[in-house]
């Protein structure tokens, strides 16, 4: 049976476009899906039971249908958050719908036992925490810069005084503002006598 690659990502993901193009050149069947399209543009009916202990059923997009049993690999890369799909609903309804979609559709797509994942969503979530990344790099013997995670001004000033070259950077950046536009806080060099490390 031909094995399908399920590409789980946002519509505007250029990197995924390149991956899909490469798969198409190799004659691989690809189905692209953004779980946040759940609704008329994305429907599904998944089943499991004691007599069939693996998820089966049809996932239907606007352009393609795929039976879960045909999925041999999942390329999971930055799908649109479910909450965006329901943004126009009142808050309680929006939150309820987003959680149900994430646990239902997302839960099944994240648990296709016979599929190879690049990368499993749970692994992606773990990897998003930079402190954990740094610890793992150090354990593997990779060189990492001296790092301080703090909200203590004295500790920050002392660290900057002991290291000749220090940068300050955020973990995740700014979320979108009320107007929906994203902002940025750039990584910047700091010194022990900078205003960022002085009492105000």
JSON list of N, CA, C and O in Angstrom, two decimals, residues 15 19-20 32-34 38 47 68 85 87 96 99 105 111 114 121 124 127-128 136 144 149 153 155 159 166:
[
{"chain": "A", "resi": 15, "resn": "UNK", "atom": "N", "xyz": [8.85, 27.02, 4.42]},
{"chain": "A", "resi": 15, "resn": "UNK", "atom": "CA", "xyz": [9.73, 25.87, 4.60]},
{"chain": "A", "resi": 15, "resn": "UNK", "atom": "C", "xyz": [9.00, 24.58, 4.26]},
{"chain": "A", "resi": 15, "resn": "UNK", "atom": "O", "xyz": [9.54, 23.70, 3.59]},
{"chain": "A", "resi": 19, "resn": "UNK", "atom": "N", "xyz": [9.62, 21.41, 1.42]},
{"chain": "A", "resi": 19, "resn": "UNK", "atom": "CA", "xyz": [9.58, 19.98, 1.74]},
{"chain": "A", "resi": 19, "resn": "UNK", "atom": "C", "xyz": [8.57, 19.27, 0.85]},
{"chain": "A", "resi": 19, "resn": "UNK", "atom": "O", "xyz": [8.84, 18.20, 0.29]},
{"chain": "A", "resi": 20, "resn": "UNK", "atom": "N", "xyz": [7.40, 19.87, 0.69]},
{"chain": "A", "resi": 20, "resn": "UNK", "atom": "CA", "xyz": [6.35, 19.27, -0.14]},
{"chain": "A", "resi": 20, "resn": "UNK", "atom": "C", "xyz": [6.81, 19.17, -1.59]},
{"chain": "A", "resi": 20, "resn": "UNK", "atom": "O", "xyz": [6.59, 18.15, -2.26]},
{"chain": "A", "resi": 32, "resn": "UNK", "atom": "N", "xyz": [-1.49, 17.98, 2.81]},
{"chain": "A", "resi": 32, "resn": "UNK", "atom": "CA", "xyz": [-1.17, 19.10, 3.70]},
{"chain": "A", "resi": 32, "resn": "UNK", "atom": "C", "xyz": [-2.42, 19.49, 4.47]},
{"chain": "A", "resi": 32, "resn": "UNK", "atom": "O", "xyz": [-3.50, 19.63, 3.88]},
{"chain": "A", "resi": 33, "resn": "UNK", "atom": "N", "xyz": [-2.26, 19.70, 5.77]},
{"chain": "A", "resi": 33, "resn": "UNK", "atom": "CA", "xyz": [-3.42, 20.05, 6.59]},
{"chain": "A", "resi": 33, "resn": "UNK", "atom": "C", "xyz": [-2.99, 21.01, 7.69]},
{"chain": "A", "resi": 33, "resn": "UNK", "atom": "O", "xyz": [-1.91, 20.88, 8.26]},
{"chain": "A", "resi": 34, "resn": "UNK", "atom": "N", "xyz": [-3.81, 22.01, 7.91]},
{"chain": "A", "resi": 34, "resn": "UNK", "atom": "CA", "xyz": [-3.65, 22.89, 9.07]},
{"chain": "A", "resi": 34, "resn": "UNK", "atom": "C", "xyz": [-4.81, 22.58, 10.01]},
{"chain": "A", "resi": 34, "resn": "UNK", "atom": "O", "xyz": [-5.96, 22.86, 9.68]},
{"chain": "A", "resi": 38, "resn": "UNK", "atom": "N", "xyz": [-10.22, 23.27, 11.07]},
{"chain": "A", "resi": 38, "resn": "UNK", "atom": "CA", "xyz": [-11.31, 22.40, 11.49]},
{"chain": "A", "resi": 38, "resn": "UNK", "atom": "C", "xyz": [-12.65, 23.13, 11.29]},
{"chain": "A", "resi": 38, "resn": "UNK", "atom": "O", "xyz": [-12.80, 24.28, 11.64]},
{"chain": "A", "resi": 47, "resn": "UNK", "atom": "N", "xyz": [-12.02, 6.52, 14.36]},
{"chain": "A", "resi": 47, "resn": "UNK", "atom": "CA", "xyz": [-12.57, 5.43, 15.17]},
{"chain": "A", "resi": 47, "resn": "UNK", "atom": "C", "xyz": [-11.45, 4.61, 15.79]},
{"chain": "A", "resi": 47, "resn": "UNK", "atom": "O", "xyz": [-10.37, 4.47, 15.22]},
{"chain": "A", "resi": 68, "resn": "UNK", "atom": "N", "xyz": [-6.45, 7.42, 7.67]},
{"chain": "A", "resi": 68, "resn": "UNK", "atom": "CA", "xyz": [-5.35, 7.45, 8.63]},
{"chain": "A", "resi": 68, "resn": "UNK", "atom": "C", "xyz": [-4.41, 6.26, 8.48]},
{"chain": "A", "resi": 68, "resn": "UNK", "atom": "O", "xyz": [-3.21, 6.37, 8.67]},
{"chain": "A", "resi": 85, "resn": "UNK", "atom": "N", "xyz": [-8.72, 29.88, 14.98]},
{"chain": "A", "resi": 85, "resn": "UNK", "atom": "CA", "xyz": [-9.88, 29.45, 14.20]},
{"chain": "A", "resi": 85, "resn": "UNK", "atom": "C", "xyz": [-11.18, 29.95, 14.81]},
{"chain": "A", "resi": 85, "resn": "UNK", "atom": "O", "xyz": [-12.14, 30.23, 14.10]},
{"chain": "A", "resi": 87, "resn": "UNK", "atom": "N", "xyz": [-11.51, 32.70, 16.90]},
{"chain": "A", "resi": 87, "resn": "UNK", "atom": "CA", "xyz": [-11.27, 34.02, 17.49]},
{"chain": "A", "resi": 87, "resn": "UNK", "atom": "C", "xyz": [-12.51, 34.90, 17.55]},
{"chain": "A", "resi": 87, "resn": "UNK", "atom": "O", "xyz": [-12.62, 35.75, 18.43]},
{"chain": "A", "resi": 96, "resn": "UNK", "atom": "N", "xyz": [-13.51, 26.93, 24.80]},
{"chain": "A", "resi": 96, "resn": "UNK", "atom": "CA", "xyz": [-14.03, 25.57, 24.80]},
{"chain": "A", "resi": 96, "resn": "UNK", "atom": "C", "xyz": [-13.77, 24.89, 23.45]},
{"chain": "A", "resi": 96, "resn": "UNK", "atom": "O", "xyz": [-13.27, 23.77, 23.39]},
{"chain": "A", "resi": 99, "resn": "UNK", "atom": "N", "xyz": [-9.99, 24.10, 22.89]},
{"chain": "A", "resi": 99, "resn": "UNK", "atom": "CA", "xyz": [-9.52, 22.97, 23.70]},
{"chain": "A", "resi": 99, "resn": "UNK", "atom": "C", "xyz": [-10.06, 21.66, 23.16]},
{"chain": "A", "resi": 99, "resn": "UNK", "atom": "O", "xyz": [-9.34, 20.66, 23.05]},
{"chain": "A", "resi": 105, "resn": "UNK", "atom": "N", "xyz": [-9.08, 16.44, 17.50]},
{"chain": "A", "resi": 105, "resn": "UNK", "atom": "CA", "xyz": [-8.33, 16.34, 16.24]},
{"chain": "A", "resi": 105, "resn": "UNK", "atom": "C", "xyz": [-6.83, 16.29, 16.50]},
{"chain": "A", "resi": 105, "resn": "UNK", "atom": "O", "xyz": [-6.12, 15.41, 16.01]},
{"chain": "A", "resi": 111, "resn": "UNK", "atom": "N", "xyz": [-1.07, 10.95, 17.58]},
{"chain": "A", "resi": 111, "resn": "UNK", "atom": "CA", "xyz": [-0.97, 9.59, 18.12]},
{"chain": "A", "resi": 111, "resn": "UNK", "atom": "C", "xyz": [-1.15, 8.53, 17.05]},
{"chain": "A", "resi": 111, "resn": "UNK", "atom": "O", "xyz": [-1.77, 7.50, 17.29]},
{"chain": "A", "resi": 114, "resn": "UNK", "atom": "N", "xyz": [1.63, 4.04, 13.78]},
{"chain": "A", "resi": 114, "resn": "UNK", "atom": "CA", "xyz": [2.41, 3.45, 12.69]},
{"chain": "A", "resi": 114, "resn": "UNK", "atom": "C", "xyz": [3.17, 4.49, 11.87]},
{"chain": "A", "resi": 114, "resn": "UNK", "atom": "O", "xyz": [3.90, 4.14, 10.95]},
{"chain": "A", "resi": 121, "resn": "UNK", "atom": "N", "xyz": [4.82, 16.33, 18.29]},
{"chain": "A", "resi": 121, "resn": "UNK", "atom": "CA", "xyz": [4.46, 17.59, 18.96]},
{"chain": "A", "resi": 121, "resn": "UNK", "atom": "C", "xyz": [4.92, 17.68, 20.41]},
{"chain": "A", "resi": 121, "resn": "UNK", "atom": "O", "xyz": [5.34, 18.74, 20.86]},
{"chain": "A", "resi": 124, "resn": "UNK", "atom": "N", "xyz": [8.49, 18.58, 20.33]},
{"chain": "A", "resi": 124, "resn": "UNK", "atom": "CA", "xyz": [8.63, 19.98, 19.93]},
{"chain": "A", "resi": 124, "resn": "UNK", "atom": "C", "xyz": [8.35, 20.89, 21.12]},
{"chain": "A", "resi": 124, "resn": "UNK", "atom": "O", "xyz": [9.07, 21.86, 21.39]},
{"chain": "A", "resi": 127, "resn": "UNK", "atom": "N", "xyz": [11.21, 20.89, 23.50]},
{"chain": "A", "resi": 127, "resn": "UNK", "atom": "CA", "xyz": [12.38, 21.57, 22.93]},
{"chain": "A", "resi": 127, "resn": "UNK", "atom": "C", "xyz": [12.22, 23.09, 22.91]},
{"chain": "A", "resi": 127, "resn": "UNK", "atom": "O", "xyz": [13.20, 23.81, 22.71]},
{"chain": "A", "resi": 128, "resn": "UNK", "atom": "N", "xyz": [11.01, 23.60, 23.10]},
{"chain": "A", "resi": 128, "resn": "UNK", "atom": "CA", "xyz": [10.80, 25.04, 23.08]},
{"chain": "A", "resi": 128, "resn": "UNK", "atom": "C", "xyz": [11.35, 25.73, 24.32]},
{"chain": "A", "resi": 128, "resn": "UNK", "atom": "O", "xyz": [11.50, 26.94, 24.32]},
{"chain": "A", "resi": 136, "resn": "UNK", "atom": "N", "xyz": [20.72, 20.09, 28.08]},
{"chain": "A", "resi": 136, "resn": "UNK", "atom": "CA", "xyz": [20.98, 18.91, 27.25]},
{"chain": "A", "resi": 136, "resn": "UNK", "atom": "C", "xyz": [22.25, 19.09, 26.43]},
{"chain": "A", "resi": 136, "resn": "UNK", "atom": "O", "xyz": [23.05, 18.16, 26.29]},
{"chain": "A", "resi": 144, "resn": "UNK", "atom": "N", "xyz": [28.67, 25.67, 25.57]},
{"chain": "A", "resi": 144, "resn": "UNK", "atom": "CA", "xyz": [27.60, 26.67, 25.67]},
{"chain": "A", "resi": 144, "resn": "UNK", "atom": "C", "xyz": [28.15, 27.87, 26.43]},
{"chain": "A", "resi": 144, "resn": "UNK", "atom": "O", "xyz": [29.06, 27.73, 27.24]},
{"chain": "A", "resi": 149, "resn": "UNK", "atom": "N", "xyz": [19.73, 32.84, 34.16]},
{"chain": "A", "resi": 149, "resn": "UNK", "atom": "CA", "xyz": [18.30, 33.10, 34.05]},
{"chain": "A", "resi": 149, "resn": "UNK", "atom": "C", "xyz": [17.89, 33.68, 35.39]},
{"chain": "A", "resi": 149, "resn": "UNK", "atom": "O", "xyz": [18.02, 33.02, 36.43]},
{"chain": "A", "resi": 153, "resn": "UNK", "atom": "N", "xyz": [18.03, 41.76, 40.15]},
{"chain": "A", "resi": 153, "resn": "UNK", "atom": "CA", "xyz": [18.89, 42.80, 39.61]},
{"chain": "A", "resi": 153, "resn": "UNK", "atom": "C", "xyz": [20.33, 42.67, 40.10]},
{"chain": "A", "resi": 153, "resn": "UNK", "atom": "O", "xyz": [21.28, 42.85, 39.32]},
{"chain": "A", "resi": 155, "resn": "UNK", "atom": "N", "xyz": [21.90, 39.90, 41.00]},
{"chain": "A", "resi": 155, "resn": "UNK", "atom": "CA", "xyz": [22.51, 38.75, 40.31]},
{"chain": "A", "resi": 155, "resn": "UNK", "atom": "C", "xyz": [22.86, 39.12, 38.87]},
{"chain": "A", "resi": 155, "resn": "UNK", "atom": "O", "xyz": [23.92, 38.74, 38.37]},
{"chain": "A", "resi": 159, "resn": "UNK", "atom": "N", "xyz": [26.66, 39.15, 37.39]},
{"chain": "A", "resi": 159, "resn": "UNK", "atom": "CA", "xyz": [26.98, 38.32, 36.22]},
{"chain": "A", "resi": 159, "resn": "UNK", "atom": "C", "xyz": [27.63, 39.16, 35.13]},
{"chain": "A", "resi": 159, "resn": "UNK", "atom": "O", "xyz": [28.64, 38.77, 34.54]},
{"chain": "A", "resi": 166, "resn": "UNK", "atom": "N", "xyz": [28.32, 40.11, 27.46]},
{"chain": "A", "resi": 166, "resn": "UNK", "atom": "CA", "xyz": [27.02, 39.58, 27.90]},
{"chain": "A", "resi": 166, "resn": "UNK", "atom": "C", "xyz": [25.93, 40.13, 26.99]},
{"chain": "A", "resi": 166, "resn": "UNK", "atom": "O", "xyz": [25.91, 41.31, 26.65]}
]
